[in-house]
Amino acid sequence: MWIVAHYLPVSFFSLRPASATSSGGQTLLVPTPFAIKMALLSTLIRTRGLAEGERLFPALRDLPIALEPPEQAVVIKGFSKIRRELKDKSNPEKAARARLEKEYPFQPTIAYREYISYYGSLRLACEVAEGSPLAAVLPELLVGLNYLGKRGGFIQILQPPAQSAELPAGSFLLLTASRQEAFPMQGTLQVLDDCGPKLTFAQANIYTNERIVLNRDRVLRHVVLPYQRWRSSHSYSWYRRLPPP
Amino acid sequence: MANTAVSLSIAARMTLNMHSLNNEGGEGNQIQTRMVDIVGDDGLLHTVNAISGDMLKHVLMEHFYRRAREEGLSLCAGCQQFDANRINADSDFIKGAGDTGAALIDGLLQRCAMDDVGGILVTEGGRSVPRKSVCEFGWVVALPERVRTDSYFHVKYALERGPGAARKEESNEHKGANLGQSIFHRPASSGVYAVVCHVELSRVGYNDIAQRYAISAEERQRRTRVLLESLLYSFLEFNGAMRSTQLPHLLALEGFISTSDTATPAPLVSPLLGGSDEPQAYREQAEAIVRALNGTGPQHVRLQTFDTLAEFSQQMRSLIDSITPEAASA
């Protein structure tokens, strides 16, 4: 059974890929399965408490997710002022000077940032088995999602999620497919992260010291998105969604 | 009348004239204002002026800082100096901070209202403990076809002219004094802008690690009140760059305020929706969403519209005087 939620993008979306550095961060064109699952987990903990979050985490981790991205996406490129941790904090002289300048432990600098302005709505579909403990909770979690990626990247659900036996018609793309499926040649390849099958709740919890090992606990999926680059300049790249095959 | 809320959202169209609140940098003597490329409601690409969400967050925190001091809210040593490093600059706190993340966040919430509301990442001592901000802002983006950006010529006029002055100027140039006459170009934009923000009222004073409140209900109420007042002031006094000579003219403000008393987030719709042709479309969409979310059951999600700055101020005042922050989880 698929639970399908329909959202309207409200503000600019931004999500840096796993390989990005703090000073030069390109954005991915769509939210990754990892980001979506962590957003759902955050909503779950906020609404039903930590114990329920831990109980339902394995089902959430293994959740198959399909996405119908918005019709158009414009990547906005620019520079922003940020605060970055002082590089040589252990040097007492440097640290003392930074304290005097109110620049300890974070100092001001600039960084390259990309944001996406979407046109059109997006749909998220999650597949749950009839007896899954998530089946009753997931609609409530999808209603509770109000941003994806970087904070301030708001989305707004249009109505309570619908249920259907099959994935609805449209331009849905299965983000969590275990093997490569047919893809449009004009599409855009992106590397999206997802939860590995052995990822534990303690590792997903950002407040513990448990480490996440890349390619084991967090796996990278090569996905061809149905987006074709239409126009581009130094300040933007404009993508349009390809028609369904 | 008591009025409980878990979250609050504001979406508005704001008419700002002759402002230069957010600039991206300078090239030579030209200041580059912030421009973004978006697809408008007509499905076409437009380049429009914008103000980043970081800027709005800074504006809010500046107002919060002033109000917190007036109200005698607890502030850490860093925030008392309006230091952007916040509690990281409070060496006494950092030295005595708890061993666990939960204990550290408890201490942070009890010590400082600004770190509570604005958030911070504590990295000292090999840690990485985040406090997520309670308020979130999207980019302020101008409506395509409803904005103009231009560059204006300015001169810094030097009184002394002639060969003697030129020689003096030349010798001063070497010292970097910059005393001579110079020309420069400054941008100014006028238009209708879309603003969106969301406040998680239930998280004021809430320890996300321990999943409980670290401060009393009275203190949460005080902080919530100051936060909402600061949010109101952020619209009344829109801080930003170049205000000493280009204070913006705020001509109009219309939009909606939504609240929710459950975990369903207070709805938010971009005021860019509808473009120039359908100026009410975003409010109609928001009203339809509220009806769909509430259904025929209890009205947990509420929405009120405003058409003027005065109406917005009255509605915010009424919320400030009546609202009680609720907890999201059981």
CSV table of C-alpha atoms in Angstrom, one decimal, chain A residues 8-12 42-50 72-85 89 98-99 101-108 110 113 115-119 140 142-147 150-161 205-207 209 231 233 235-240, chain B residues 9 24 34-45 47 50 52 54 81-85 88-89 91 101 105 120-125 128-139 141 196-198 200 202-203 206 208-211 263-273 285 288-289 292-293 328-330:
chain,number,residue,atom,x,y,z
A,8,LEU,CA,3.5,22.9,-2.2
A,9,PRO,CA,7.0,24.3,-2.0
A,10,VAL,CA,6.9,27.5,0.1
A,11,SER,CA,10.5,28.7,0.2
A,12,PHE,CA,13.9,27.9,-1.3
A,42,SER,CA,12.2,14.1,13.9
A,43,THR,CA,8.4,14.6,13.6
A,44,LEU,CA,7.8,11.1,15.1
A,45,ILE,CA,9.9,11.9,18.2
A,46,ARG,CA,8.4,15.4,18.5
A,47,THR,CA,4.8,14.1,18.4
A,48,ARG,CA,5.0,10.7,20.0
A,49,GLY,CA,8.2,10.8,22.1
A,50,LEU,CA,11.6,9.2,22.1
A,72,GLN,CA,10.7,23.2,-12.7
A,73,ALA,CA,13.6,23.9,-10.5
A,74,VAL,CA,16.0,26.9,-10.7
A,75,VAL,CA,19.3,26.6,-8.9
A,76,ILE,CA,20.2,30.0,-7.5
A,77,LYS,CA,24.0,30.4,-7.0
A,78,GLY,CA,25.5,33.0,-4.7
A,79,PHE,CA,27.6,33.9,-1.7
A,80,SER,CA,26.5,34.2,1.9
A,81,LYS,CA,28.1,35.3,5.1
A,82,ILE,CA,28.6,32.4,7.4
A,83,ARG,CA,30.4,31.7,10.7
A,84,ARG,CA,33.1,29.1,10.6
A,85,GLU,CA,35.0,27.5,13.5
A,89,LYS,CA,41.8,27.1,18.1
A,98,ALA,CA,39.9,36.1,18.3
A,99,ARG,CA,38.2,36.5,21.7
A,101,GLU,CA,37.5,40.5,18.3
A,102,LYS,CA,34.4,38.5,19.3
A,103,GLU,CA,35.5,35.9,16.8
A,104,TYR,CA,35.9,32.9,19.1
A,105,PRO,CA,35.2,30.0,18.5
A,106,PHE,CA,33.4,31.0,15.2
A,107,GLN,CA,34.7,33.7,12.9
A,108,PRO,CA,32.9,35.4,10.1
A,110,ILE,CA,31.8,34.0,3.2
A,113,ARG,CA,25.7,28.5,-1.4
A,115,TYR,CA,19.3,27.3,-3.2
A,116,ILE,CA,16.5,26.0,-5.4
A,117,SER,CA,13.3,27.8,-6.3
A,118,TYR,CA,10.7,25.3,-7.4
A,119,TYR,CA,7.8,25.8,-9.6
A,140,GLU,CA,0.2,11.9,10.7
A,142,LEU,CA,3.6,13.3,6.6
A,143,VAL,CA,1.2,16.0,7.8
A,144,GLY,CA,3.8,17.1,10.4
A,145,LEU,CA,6.5,17.7,7.8
A,146,ASN,CA,6.9,21.4,7.1
A,147,TYR,CA,10.5,21.6,5.8
A,150,LYS,CA,18.2,23.3,5.2
A,151,ARG,CA,16.0,24.9,7.8
A,152,GLY,CA,13.7,27.5,6.3
A,153,GLY,CA,13.1,25.3,3.2
A,154,PHE,CA,9.4,25.2,3.9
A,155,ILE,CA,6.9,22.9,2.2
A,156,GLN,CA,3.1,22.8,2.9
A,157,ILE,CA,0.9,19.8,2.7
A,158,LEU,CA,-2.3,20.5,0.7
A,159,GLN,CA,-4.6,17.9,2.2
A,160,PRO,CA,-4.4,14.8,4.5
A,161,PRO,CA,-2.4,12.0,2.7
A,205,ASN,CA,20.5,10.1,16.9
A,206,ILE,CA,22.6,13.3,16.4
A,207,TYR,CA,23.1,13.7,20.2
A,209,ASN,CA,28.7,9.8,19.7
A,231,ARG,CA,19.3,27.1,-19.5
A,233,SER,CA,24.4,31.2,-16.4
A,235,SER,CA,24.0,32.9,-11.4
A,236,TYR,CA,21.5,30.2,-12.1
A,237,SER,CA,20.7,26.8,-13.7
A,238,TRP,CA,17.2,26.2,-14.9
A,239,TYR,CA,15.9,22.6,-14.9
A,240,ARG,CA,12.6,21.3,-16.4
B,9,SER,CA,3.3,31.0,10.8
B,24,GLU,CA,26.1,40.4,-1.9
B,34,ARG,CA,21.3,40.4,-3.9
B,35,MET,CA,19.4,39.1,-6.9
B,36,VAL,CA,17.9,35.7,-7.4
B,37,ASP,CA,16.4,33.8,-10.4
B,38,ILE,CA,13.0,32.3,-9.8
B,39,VAL,CA,10.3,30.8,-11.9
B,40,GLY,CA,7.3,33.1,-11.5
B,41,ASP,CA,3.6,32.2,-11.4
B,42,ASP,CA,3.6,32.5,-15.2
B,43,GLY,CA,6.1,29.6,-15.5
B,44,LEU,CA,8.8,31.9,-16.9
B,45,LEU,CA,12.2,32.8,-15.5
B,47,THR,CA,15.5,37.8,-12.0
B,50,ALA,CA,15.8,39.4,-2.6
B,52,SER,CA,18.2,36.4,2.7
B,54,ASP,CA,19.8,34.9,7.5
B,81,GLN,CA,27.6,41.8,24.6
B,82,PHE,CA,25.5,40.8,21.5
B,83,ASP,CA,28.4,38.5,20.5
B,84,ALA,CA,27.4,36.3,17.6
B,85,ASN,CA,29.3,33.4,19.3
B,88,ASN,CA,30.4,29.9,23.3
B,89,ALA,CA,31.9,33.2,24.4
B,91,SER,CA,33.9,30.9,29.4
B,101,GLY,CA,24.7,16.8,25.8
B,105,ILE,CA,21.4,21.9,26.9
B,120,ILE,CA,23.8,27.8,18.7
B,121,LEU,CA,26.3,25.0,18.1
B,122,VAL,CA,28.5,24.4,21.2
B,123,THR,CA,31.8,23.0,20.0
B,124,GLU,CA,34.2,23.7,22.9
B,125,GLY,CA,35.9,20.8,24.5
B,128,SER,CA,29.3,19.2,19.0
B,129,VAL,CA,26.1,19.9,20.7
B,130,PRO,CA,23.5,21.8,18.7
B,131,ARG,CA,20.6,23.9,20.0
B,132,LYS,CA,18.2,24.3,17.1
B,133,SER,CA,16.6,27.7,16.6
B,134,VAL,CA,12.9,28.1,17.6
B,135,CYS,CA,12.2,30.4,14.7
B,136,GLU,CA,12.8,29.9,11.0
B,137,PHE,CA,12.7,32.4,8.0
B,138,GLY,CA,12.5,31.8,4.3
B,139,TRP,CA,14.1,34.2,1.8
B,141,VAL,CA,11.7,37.4,-2.5
B,196,VAL,CA,7.4,33.7,5.2
B,197,CYS,CA,8.3,32.6,8.7
B,198,HIS,CA,7.5,29.9,11.2
B,200,GLU,CA,7.9,26.6,17.0
B,202,SER,CA,6.3,24.7,22.0
B,203,ARG,CA,10.1,24.4,21.8
B,206,TYR,CA,12.5,22.6,25.6
B,208,ASP,CA,15.4,18.3,22.6
B,209,ILE,CA,17.8,15.7,23.9
B,210,ALA,CA,16.1,15.0,27.3
B,211,GLN,CA,12.6,15.6,25.8
B,263,ALA,CA,1.7,18.8,16.1
B,264,THR,CA,0.3,19.8,12.7
B,265,PRO,CA,2.5,22.7,11.8
B,266,ALA,CA,0.7,26.1,11.4
B,267,PRO,CA,0.2,26.3,7.6
B,268,LEU,CA,2.4,28.4,5.4
B,269,VAL,CA,1.9,29.3,1.7
B,270,SER,CA,4.3,31.4,-0.4
B,271,PRO,CA,2.8,34.8,-1.1
B,272,LEU,CA,4.5,34.5,-4.6
B,273,LEU,CA,1.6,32.2,-5.5
B,285,GLN,CA,-5.0,28.4,-0.9
B,288,ALA,CA,-8.5,25.8,1.8
B,289,ILE,CA,-5.6,23.9,3.5
B,292,ALA,CA,-8.8,20.3,4.7
B,293,LEU,CA,-6.6,19.8,7.8
B,328,ALA,CA,4.0,19.2,21.1
B,329,SER,CA,4.7,15.7,22.5
B,330,ALA,CA,2.9,13.7,25.2
